[in-house]
Short mmCIF file of C-alpha atoms in Angstrom, two decimals:
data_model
loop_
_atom_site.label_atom_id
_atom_site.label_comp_id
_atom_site.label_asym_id
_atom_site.label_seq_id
_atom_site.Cartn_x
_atom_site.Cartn_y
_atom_site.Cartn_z
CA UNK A 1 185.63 -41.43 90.43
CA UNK A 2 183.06 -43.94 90.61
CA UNK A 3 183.01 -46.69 93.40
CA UNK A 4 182.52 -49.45 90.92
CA UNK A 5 186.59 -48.52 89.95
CA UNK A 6 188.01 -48.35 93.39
CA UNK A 7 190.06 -51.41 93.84
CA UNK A 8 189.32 -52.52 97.67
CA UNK A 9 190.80 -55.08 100.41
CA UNK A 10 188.06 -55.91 103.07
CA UNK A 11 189.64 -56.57 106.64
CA UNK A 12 187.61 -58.23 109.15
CA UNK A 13 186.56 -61.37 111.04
CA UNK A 14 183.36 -61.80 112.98
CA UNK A 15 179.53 -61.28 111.87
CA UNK A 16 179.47 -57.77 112.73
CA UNK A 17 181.89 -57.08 109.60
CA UNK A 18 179.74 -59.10 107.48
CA UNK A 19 177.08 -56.53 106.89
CA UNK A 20 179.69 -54.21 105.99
CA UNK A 21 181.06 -56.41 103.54
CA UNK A 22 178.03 -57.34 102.01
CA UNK A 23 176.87 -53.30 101.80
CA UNK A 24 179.83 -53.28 99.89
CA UNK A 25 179.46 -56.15 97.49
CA UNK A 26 175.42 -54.83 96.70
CA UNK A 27 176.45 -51.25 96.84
CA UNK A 28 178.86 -52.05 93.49
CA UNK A 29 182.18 -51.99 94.91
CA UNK A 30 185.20 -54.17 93.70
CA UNK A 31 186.52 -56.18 96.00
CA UNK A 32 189.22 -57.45 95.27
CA UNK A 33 190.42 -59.26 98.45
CA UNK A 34 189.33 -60.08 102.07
CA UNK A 35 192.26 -60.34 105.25
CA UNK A 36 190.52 -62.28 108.07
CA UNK A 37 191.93 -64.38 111.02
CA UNK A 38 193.09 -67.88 110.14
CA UNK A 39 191.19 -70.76 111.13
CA UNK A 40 190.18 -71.41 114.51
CA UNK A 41 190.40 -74.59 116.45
CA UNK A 42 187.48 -76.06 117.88
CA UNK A 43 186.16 -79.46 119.47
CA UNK A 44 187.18 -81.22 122.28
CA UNK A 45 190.68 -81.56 121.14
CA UNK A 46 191.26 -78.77 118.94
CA UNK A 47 191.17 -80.49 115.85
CA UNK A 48 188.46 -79.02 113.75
CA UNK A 49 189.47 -75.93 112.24
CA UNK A 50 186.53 -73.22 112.16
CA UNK A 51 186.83 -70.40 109.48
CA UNK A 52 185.82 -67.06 110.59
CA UNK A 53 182.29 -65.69 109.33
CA UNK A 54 183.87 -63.04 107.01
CA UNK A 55 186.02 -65.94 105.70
CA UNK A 56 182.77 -68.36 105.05
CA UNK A 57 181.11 -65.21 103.67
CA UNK A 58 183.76 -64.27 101.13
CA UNK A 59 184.56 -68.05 99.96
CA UNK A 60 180.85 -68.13 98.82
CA UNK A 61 181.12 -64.71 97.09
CA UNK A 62 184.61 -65.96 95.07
CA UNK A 63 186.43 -63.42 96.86
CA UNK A 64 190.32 -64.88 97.63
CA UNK A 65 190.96 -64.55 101.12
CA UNK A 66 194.14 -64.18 102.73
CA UNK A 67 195.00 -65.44 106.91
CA UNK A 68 198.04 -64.12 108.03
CA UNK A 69 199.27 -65.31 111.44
CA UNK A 70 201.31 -62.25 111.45
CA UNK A 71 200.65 -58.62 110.13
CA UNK A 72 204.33 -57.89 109.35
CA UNK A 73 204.93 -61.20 107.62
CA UNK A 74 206.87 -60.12 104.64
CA UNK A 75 205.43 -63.44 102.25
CA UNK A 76 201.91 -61.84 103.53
CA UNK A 77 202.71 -58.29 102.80
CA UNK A 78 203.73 -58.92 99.32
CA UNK A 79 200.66 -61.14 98.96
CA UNK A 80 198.51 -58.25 99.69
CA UNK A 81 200.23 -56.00 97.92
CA UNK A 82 199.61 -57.79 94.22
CA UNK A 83 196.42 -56.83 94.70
CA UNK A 84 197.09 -53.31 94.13
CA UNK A 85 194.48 -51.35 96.20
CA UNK A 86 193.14 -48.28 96.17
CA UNK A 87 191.87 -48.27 99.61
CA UNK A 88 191.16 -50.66 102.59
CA UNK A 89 188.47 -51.36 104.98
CA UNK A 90 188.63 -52.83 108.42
CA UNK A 91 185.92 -53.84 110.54
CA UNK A 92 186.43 -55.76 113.62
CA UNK A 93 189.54 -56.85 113.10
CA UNK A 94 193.18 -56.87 114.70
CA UNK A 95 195.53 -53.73 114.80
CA UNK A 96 197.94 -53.07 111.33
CA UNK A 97 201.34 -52.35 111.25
CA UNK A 98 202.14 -49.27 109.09
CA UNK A 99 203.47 -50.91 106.35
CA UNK A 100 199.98 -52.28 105.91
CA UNK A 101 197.76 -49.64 106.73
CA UNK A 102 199.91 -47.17 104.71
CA UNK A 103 199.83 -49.24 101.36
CA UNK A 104 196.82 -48.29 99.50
CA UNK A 105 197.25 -45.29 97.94
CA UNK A 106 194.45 -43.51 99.53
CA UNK A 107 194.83 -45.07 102.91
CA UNK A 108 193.21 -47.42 105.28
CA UNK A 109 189.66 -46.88 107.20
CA UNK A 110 188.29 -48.15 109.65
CA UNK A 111 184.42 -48.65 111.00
CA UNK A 112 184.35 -48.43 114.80
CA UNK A 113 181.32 -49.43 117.18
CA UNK A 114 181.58 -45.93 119.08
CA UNK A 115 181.47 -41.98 118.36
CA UNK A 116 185.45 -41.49 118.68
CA UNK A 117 186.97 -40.05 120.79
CA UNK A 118 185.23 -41.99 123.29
CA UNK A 119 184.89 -45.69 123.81
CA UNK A 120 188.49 -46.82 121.91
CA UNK A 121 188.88 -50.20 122.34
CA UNK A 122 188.14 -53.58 121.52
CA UNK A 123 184.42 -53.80 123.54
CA UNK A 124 182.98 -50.34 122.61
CA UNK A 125 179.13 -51.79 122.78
CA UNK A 126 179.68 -53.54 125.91
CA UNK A 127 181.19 -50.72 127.56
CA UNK A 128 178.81 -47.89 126.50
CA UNK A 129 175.46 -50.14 127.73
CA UNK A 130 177.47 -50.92 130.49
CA UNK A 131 178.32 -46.81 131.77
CA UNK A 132 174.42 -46.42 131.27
CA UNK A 133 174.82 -44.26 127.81
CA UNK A 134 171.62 -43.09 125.99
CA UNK A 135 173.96 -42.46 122.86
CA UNK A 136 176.12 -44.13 121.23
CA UNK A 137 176.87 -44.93 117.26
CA UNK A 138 179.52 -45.85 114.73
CA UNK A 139 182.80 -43.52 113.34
CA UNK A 140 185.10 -43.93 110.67
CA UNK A 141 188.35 -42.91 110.87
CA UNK A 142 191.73 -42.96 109.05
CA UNK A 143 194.27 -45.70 110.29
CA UNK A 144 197.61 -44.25 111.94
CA UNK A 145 200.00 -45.60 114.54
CA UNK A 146 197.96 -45.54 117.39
CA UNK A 147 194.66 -47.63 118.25
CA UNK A 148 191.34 -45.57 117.13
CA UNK A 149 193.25 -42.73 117.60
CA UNK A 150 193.43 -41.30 113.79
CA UNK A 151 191.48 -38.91 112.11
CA UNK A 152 187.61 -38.98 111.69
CA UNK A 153 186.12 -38.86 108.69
CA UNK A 154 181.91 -39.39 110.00
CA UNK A 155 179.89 -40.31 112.71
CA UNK A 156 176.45 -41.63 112.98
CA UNK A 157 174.21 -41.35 116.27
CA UNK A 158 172.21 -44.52 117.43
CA UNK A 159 170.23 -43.98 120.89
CA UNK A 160 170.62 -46.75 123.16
CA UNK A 161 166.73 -47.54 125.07
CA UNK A 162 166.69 -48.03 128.82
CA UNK A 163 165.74 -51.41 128.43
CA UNK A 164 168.06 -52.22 125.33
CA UNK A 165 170.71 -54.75 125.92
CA UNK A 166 173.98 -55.58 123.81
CA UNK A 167 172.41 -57.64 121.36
CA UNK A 168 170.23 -54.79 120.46
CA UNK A 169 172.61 -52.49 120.03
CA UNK A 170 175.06 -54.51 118.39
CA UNK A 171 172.85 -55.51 115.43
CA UNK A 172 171.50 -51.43 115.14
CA UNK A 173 175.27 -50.67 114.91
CA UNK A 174 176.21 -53.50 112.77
CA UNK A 175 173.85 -51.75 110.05
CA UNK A 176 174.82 -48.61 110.92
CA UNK A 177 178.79 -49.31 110.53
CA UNK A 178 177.21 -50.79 106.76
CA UNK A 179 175.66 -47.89 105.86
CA UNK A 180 178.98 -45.54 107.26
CA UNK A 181 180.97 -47.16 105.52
CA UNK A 182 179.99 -46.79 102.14
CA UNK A 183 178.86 -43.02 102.86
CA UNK A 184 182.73 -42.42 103.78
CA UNK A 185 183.99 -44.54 100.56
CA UNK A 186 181.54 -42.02 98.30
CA UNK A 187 183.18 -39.14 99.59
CA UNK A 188 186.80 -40.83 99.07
CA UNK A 189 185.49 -40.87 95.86
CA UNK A 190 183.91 -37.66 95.20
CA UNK A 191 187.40 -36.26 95.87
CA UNK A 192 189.28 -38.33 94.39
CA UNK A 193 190.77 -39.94 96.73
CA UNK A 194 190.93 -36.83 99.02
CA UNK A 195 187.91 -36.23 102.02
CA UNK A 196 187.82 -34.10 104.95
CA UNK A 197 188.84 -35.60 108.34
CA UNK A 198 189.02 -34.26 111.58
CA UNK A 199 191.80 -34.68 114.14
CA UNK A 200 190.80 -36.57 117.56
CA UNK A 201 192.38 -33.97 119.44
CA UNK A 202 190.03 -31.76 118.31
CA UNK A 203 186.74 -33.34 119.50
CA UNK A 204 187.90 -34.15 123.46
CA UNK A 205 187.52 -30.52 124.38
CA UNK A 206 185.82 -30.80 127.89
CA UNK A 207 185.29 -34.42 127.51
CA UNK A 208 186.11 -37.19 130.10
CA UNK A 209 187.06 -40.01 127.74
CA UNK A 210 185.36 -43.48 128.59
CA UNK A 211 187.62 -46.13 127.20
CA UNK A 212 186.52 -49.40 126.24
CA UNK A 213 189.26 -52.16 127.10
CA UNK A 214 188.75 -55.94 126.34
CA UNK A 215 186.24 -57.85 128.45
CA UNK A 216 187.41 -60.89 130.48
CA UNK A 217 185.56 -63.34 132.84
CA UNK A 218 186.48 -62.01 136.14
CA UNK A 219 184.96 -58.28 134.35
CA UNK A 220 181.70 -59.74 134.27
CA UNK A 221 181.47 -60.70 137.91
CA UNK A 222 178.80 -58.34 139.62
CA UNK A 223 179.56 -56.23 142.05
CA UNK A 224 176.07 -56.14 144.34
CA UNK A 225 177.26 -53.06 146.72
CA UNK A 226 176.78 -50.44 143.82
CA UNK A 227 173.47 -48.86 143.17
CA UNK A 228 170.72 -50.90 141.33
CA UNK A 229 170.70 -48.68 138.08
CA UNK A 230 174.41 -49.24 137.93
CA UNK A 231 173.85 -53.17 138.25
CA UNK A 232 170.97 -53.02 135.95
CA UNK A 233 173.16 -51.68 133.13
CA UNK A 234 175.66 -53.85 133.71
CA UNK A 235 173.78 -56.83 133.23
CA UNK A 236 172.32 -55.51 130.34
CA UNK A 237 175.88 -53.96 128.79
CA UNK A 238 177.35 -58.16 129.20
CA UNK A 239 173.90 -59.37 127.84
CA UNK A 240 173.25 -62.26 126.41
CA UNK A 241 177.43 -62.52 125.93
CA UNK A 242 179.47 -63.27 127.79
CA UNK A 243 176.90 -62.73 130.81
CA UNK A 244 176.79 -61.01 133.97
CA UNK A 245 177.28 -63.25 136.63
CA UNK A 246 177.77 -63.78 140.49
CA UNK A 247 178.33 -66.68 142.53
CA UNK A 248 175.12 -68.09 144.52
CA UNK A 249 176.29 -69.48 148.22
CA UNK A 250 174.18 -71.25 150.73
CA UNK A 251 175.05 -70.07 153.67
CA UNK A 252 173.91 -73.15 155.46
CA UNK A 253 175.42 -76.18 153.59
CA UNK A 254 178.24 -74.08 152.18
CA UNK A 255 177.85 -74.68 148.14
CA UNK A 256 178.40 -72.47 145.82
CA UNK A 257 176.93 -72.31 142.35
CA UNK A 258 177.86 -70.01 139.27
CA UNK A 259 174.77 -68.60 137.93
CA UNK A 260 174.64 -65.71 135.39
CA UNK A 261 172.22 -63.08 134.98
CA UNK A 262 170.72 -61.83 131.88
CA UNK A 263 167.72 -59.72 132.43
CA UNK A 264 166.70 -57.66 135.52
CA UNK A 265 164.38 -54.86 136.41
CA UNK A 266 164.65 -51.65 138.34
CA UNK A 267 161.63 -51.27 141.01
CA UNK A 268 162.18 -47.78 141.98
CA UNK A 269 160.79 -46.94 145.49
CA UNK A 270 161.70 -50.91 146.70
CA UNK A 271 164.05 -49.25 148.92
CA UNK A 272 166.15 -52.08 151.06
CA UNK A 273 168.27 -52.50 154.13
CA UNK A 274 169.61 -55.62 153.71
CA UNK A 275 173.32 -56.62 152.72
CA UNK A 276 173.96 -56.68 149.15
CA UNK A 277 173.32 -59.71 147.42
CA UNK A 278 170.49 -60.69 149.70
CA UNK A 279 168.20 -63.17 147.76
CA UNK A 280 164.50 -62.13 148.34
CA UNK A 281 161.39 -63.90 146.92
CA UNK A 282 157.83 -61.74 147.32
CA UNK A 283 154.81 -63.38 145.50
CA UNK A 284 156.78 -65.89 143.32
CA UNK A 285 159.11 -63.34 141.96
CA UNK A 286 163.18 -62.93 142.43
CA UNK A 287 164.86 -60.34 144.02
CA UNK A 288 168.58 -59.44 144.89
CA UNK A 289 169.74 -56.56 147.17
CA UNK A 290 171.91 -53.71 146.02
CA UNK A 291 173.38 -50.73 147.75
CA UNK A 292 170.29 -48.87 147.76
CA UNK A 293 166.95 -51.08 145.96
CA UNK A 294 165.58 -54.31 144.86
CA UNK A 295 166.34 -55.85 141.99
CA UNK A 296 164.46 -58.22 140.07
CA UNK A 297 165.91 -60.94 138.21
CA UNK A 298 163.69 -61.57 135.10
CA UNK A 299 166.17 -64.44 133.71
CA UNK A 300 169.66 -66.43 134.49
CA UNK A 301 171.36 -69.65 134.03
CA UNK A 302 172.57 -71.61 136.41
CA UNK A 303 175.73 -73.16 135.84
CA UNK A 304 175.34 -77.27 133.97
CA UNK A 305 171.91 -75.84 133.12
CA UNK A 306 169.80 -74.01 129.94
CA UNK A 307 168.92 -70.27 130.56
CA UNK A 308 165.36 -69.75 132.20
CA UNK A 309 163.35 -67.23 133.64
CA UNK A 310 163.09 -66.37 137.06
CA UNK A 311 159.19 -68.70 137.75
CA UNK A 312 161.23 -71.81 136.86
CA UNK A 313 164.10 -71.63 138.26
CA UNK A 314 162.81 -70.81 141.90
CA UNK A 315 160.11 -73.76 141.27
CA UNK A 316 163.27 -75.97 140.85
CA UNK A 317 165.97 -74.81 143.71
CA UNK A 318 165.34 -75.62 147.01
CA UNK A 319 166.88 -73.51 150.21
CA UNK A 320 166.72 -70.53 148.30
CA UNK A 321 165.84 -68.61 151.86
CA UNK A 322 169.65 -69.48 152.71
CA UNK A 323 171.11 -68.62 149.46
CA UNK A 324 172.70 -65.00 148.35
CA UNK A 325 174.72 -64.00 145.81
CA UNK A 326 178.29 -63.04 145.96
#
C-alpha cells in the first residue's frame, strides 16, 4: 500500500498541528478532510469570529473542514463518516469519543509532545522544561478510551538544553511530531494497515510517571522558597507563554504590581541569607532571593507595560530597595 491511496482525516487546531499537516500534504498523502475547533470569538465584545490555524491552513489548501461543537453529534458523525477513511490523525486537538476514534478502518493516531508513558496531558512541553528534563520528544500512539493511554507505535528523542525555554522546544517538537507522523503512517502502510505497537503498561516498569495536567494562571505564580535551579526551570518551562510571574510589593507604600518573568540566570556560588523574594540590585543588575542562591532576572514585564530587560526596567522604577516579590 502506498500512502498516496490512504484516504486520511486530519484532526487538529493550533500551529503546532500545522507542520504535521503540511508534512502530510508534501509527503503525498490524501487528505481528504480536516476536524478542527469552530470559530473562536475575539474582540472586545466577542464578535469577531477567529478560525483556528489548522482551519486557515486547510481553507487555503481546498481541504473541507468540518467544526463540531460536539464529538458525539450524530449530524457530525455521519458527516465524517462520508468521507470514508482509512485512517485518522490527531494533533493537538480535543479527546474522541469511540465512535469516532474507532471509525477508520485502521484506527485513529495520535502525535503527542512527550515520550509516553510520561508527561500525558494537555501541557506536556511546559511540564517537562518545567521538572528540569534533559529529554524529552514526541510518541505516537493508537487512540483508545483513555487519554494518551493507548498503545505506542514510535518515539523520537529531542534533548532539551539548560538554557532552552518552551518556545524552543516547542518548535524542535513541532517538526519532530511532522516527521513521526508520517514515519508511523509508512509503516501502517507497509503492513497494510497492520504495525507493531506496544502496550503502555509495558514501558512504566520502575518509572515514576510525571503527568502533565493543563496550565492555569494561578500555576504560573512563582513560588520563591524553592531552590534557584527549580525556579530557573520554571520560568523557563512557562516561557514566553503564558509567563512566570510573581507579584512585586513595596513594602513601604503598600502597592503591588504584577510583573512576569521570562528569562533568569543561575549564579552558582551567590549563596544568600535573605528571605525569599528579596529584590537585590549589585552593579546595575537584578537579583531575587530563593531558598538557597541569587537569581538574576535577565527580562520581565511589568504589568500595563511591553516586556524589557532587566537595565531598563530598574532605570525606570523607583523604590526598588523597598520592593520584593511575592
Amino acid at each position: 500500500m502506498e500512502r498516496k491511496n490512504l484516504r486520511i482525516v486530519f484532526m487538529g487546531t493550533p500551529e503546532f498541528a500545522v507542520e504535521t499537516l503540511n508534512s502530510l500534504l508534501e509527503g503525498g498523502c490524501q487528505v481528504v478532510a480536516v476536524v478542527t475547533q469552530p470559530d473562536k470569538p475575539v474582540g472586545r465584545h466577542g464578535s469577531v469570529l477567529q478560525p483556528s490555524e489548522v482551519k486557515k491552513f486547510a481553507l487555503e489548501k481546498g481541504i473541507p473542514v468540518l467544526q463540531p461543537e460536539k464529538m458525539k453529534d450524530p449530524e457530525f458523525v455521519e458527516q465524517l463518516r462520508v468521507f470514508n477513511a482509512d485512517l485518522q490523525v490527531v494533533v493537538a486537538f480535543r479527546m474522541l469519543p469511540e465512535v469516532v476514534w474507532a471509525m477508520p478502518r485502521f484506527g485513529t493516531f495520535n502525535v503527542h509532545a512527550a515520550l509516553l508513558p510520561q508527561y500525558r496531558g494537555a501541557a506536556p512541553i511546559n511540564w517537562a522544561v518545567i521538572n528540569g528534563e534533559t529529554m524529552t520528544g514526541v510518541t505516537t500512539f493508537f487512540l483508545d478510551h483513555d487519554i494518551d493511554t493507548g498503545k505506542v507505535i514510535l518515539k523520537k528523542t529531542f534533548p532539551i538544553p539548560d538554557d532552552a525555554d518552551v518556545e524552543y522546544v516547542y518548535d524542535g517538537l513541532m517538526r519532530l511530531g511532522a516527521q513521526a507522523a508520517i514515519e508511523t503512517i509508512d509503516r501502517i502502510c507497509q503492513g497494510d494497515g497492520q504495525v507493531e505497537a506496544i502496550e503502555q503498561q509495558q514501558l512504566m516498569e520502575g518509572e515514576e510517571l510525571k503527568l502533565a495536567p493543563k496550565i492555569f494562571k494561578e500555576t504560573c505564580r512563582i513560588q520563591w522558597n524553592q531552590p534557584a535551579k527549580r525556579v530557573y526551570d520554571f520560568v523557563r518551562g512557562l516561557s514566553p507563554y503564558p509567563g512566570a510571574w510573581a507579584n512585586m510589593e513595596n513594602t513601604e507604600s503598600g502597592d503591588t504590581t504584577v510583573v512576569k518573568i521570562y528569562k533568569t540566570m543561575k549564579c552558582p556560588g551567590k549563596t544568600t541569607q535573605l528571605s525569599p523574594g528579596t529584590i537585590v540590585v549589585e552593579k546595575g543588575k537584578l537579583f531575587a532571593a530563593t531558598a538557597d542562591e541569587l537569581l538574576q532576572i535577565v527580562s520581565l514585564q511589568v504589568a500595563g507595560k511591553k516586556r524589557m530587560d532587566a537595565a531598563a526596567f530598574l532605570n525606570g522604577v523607583r523604590g526598588i530597595e523597598n520592593c520584593r516579590l511575592v
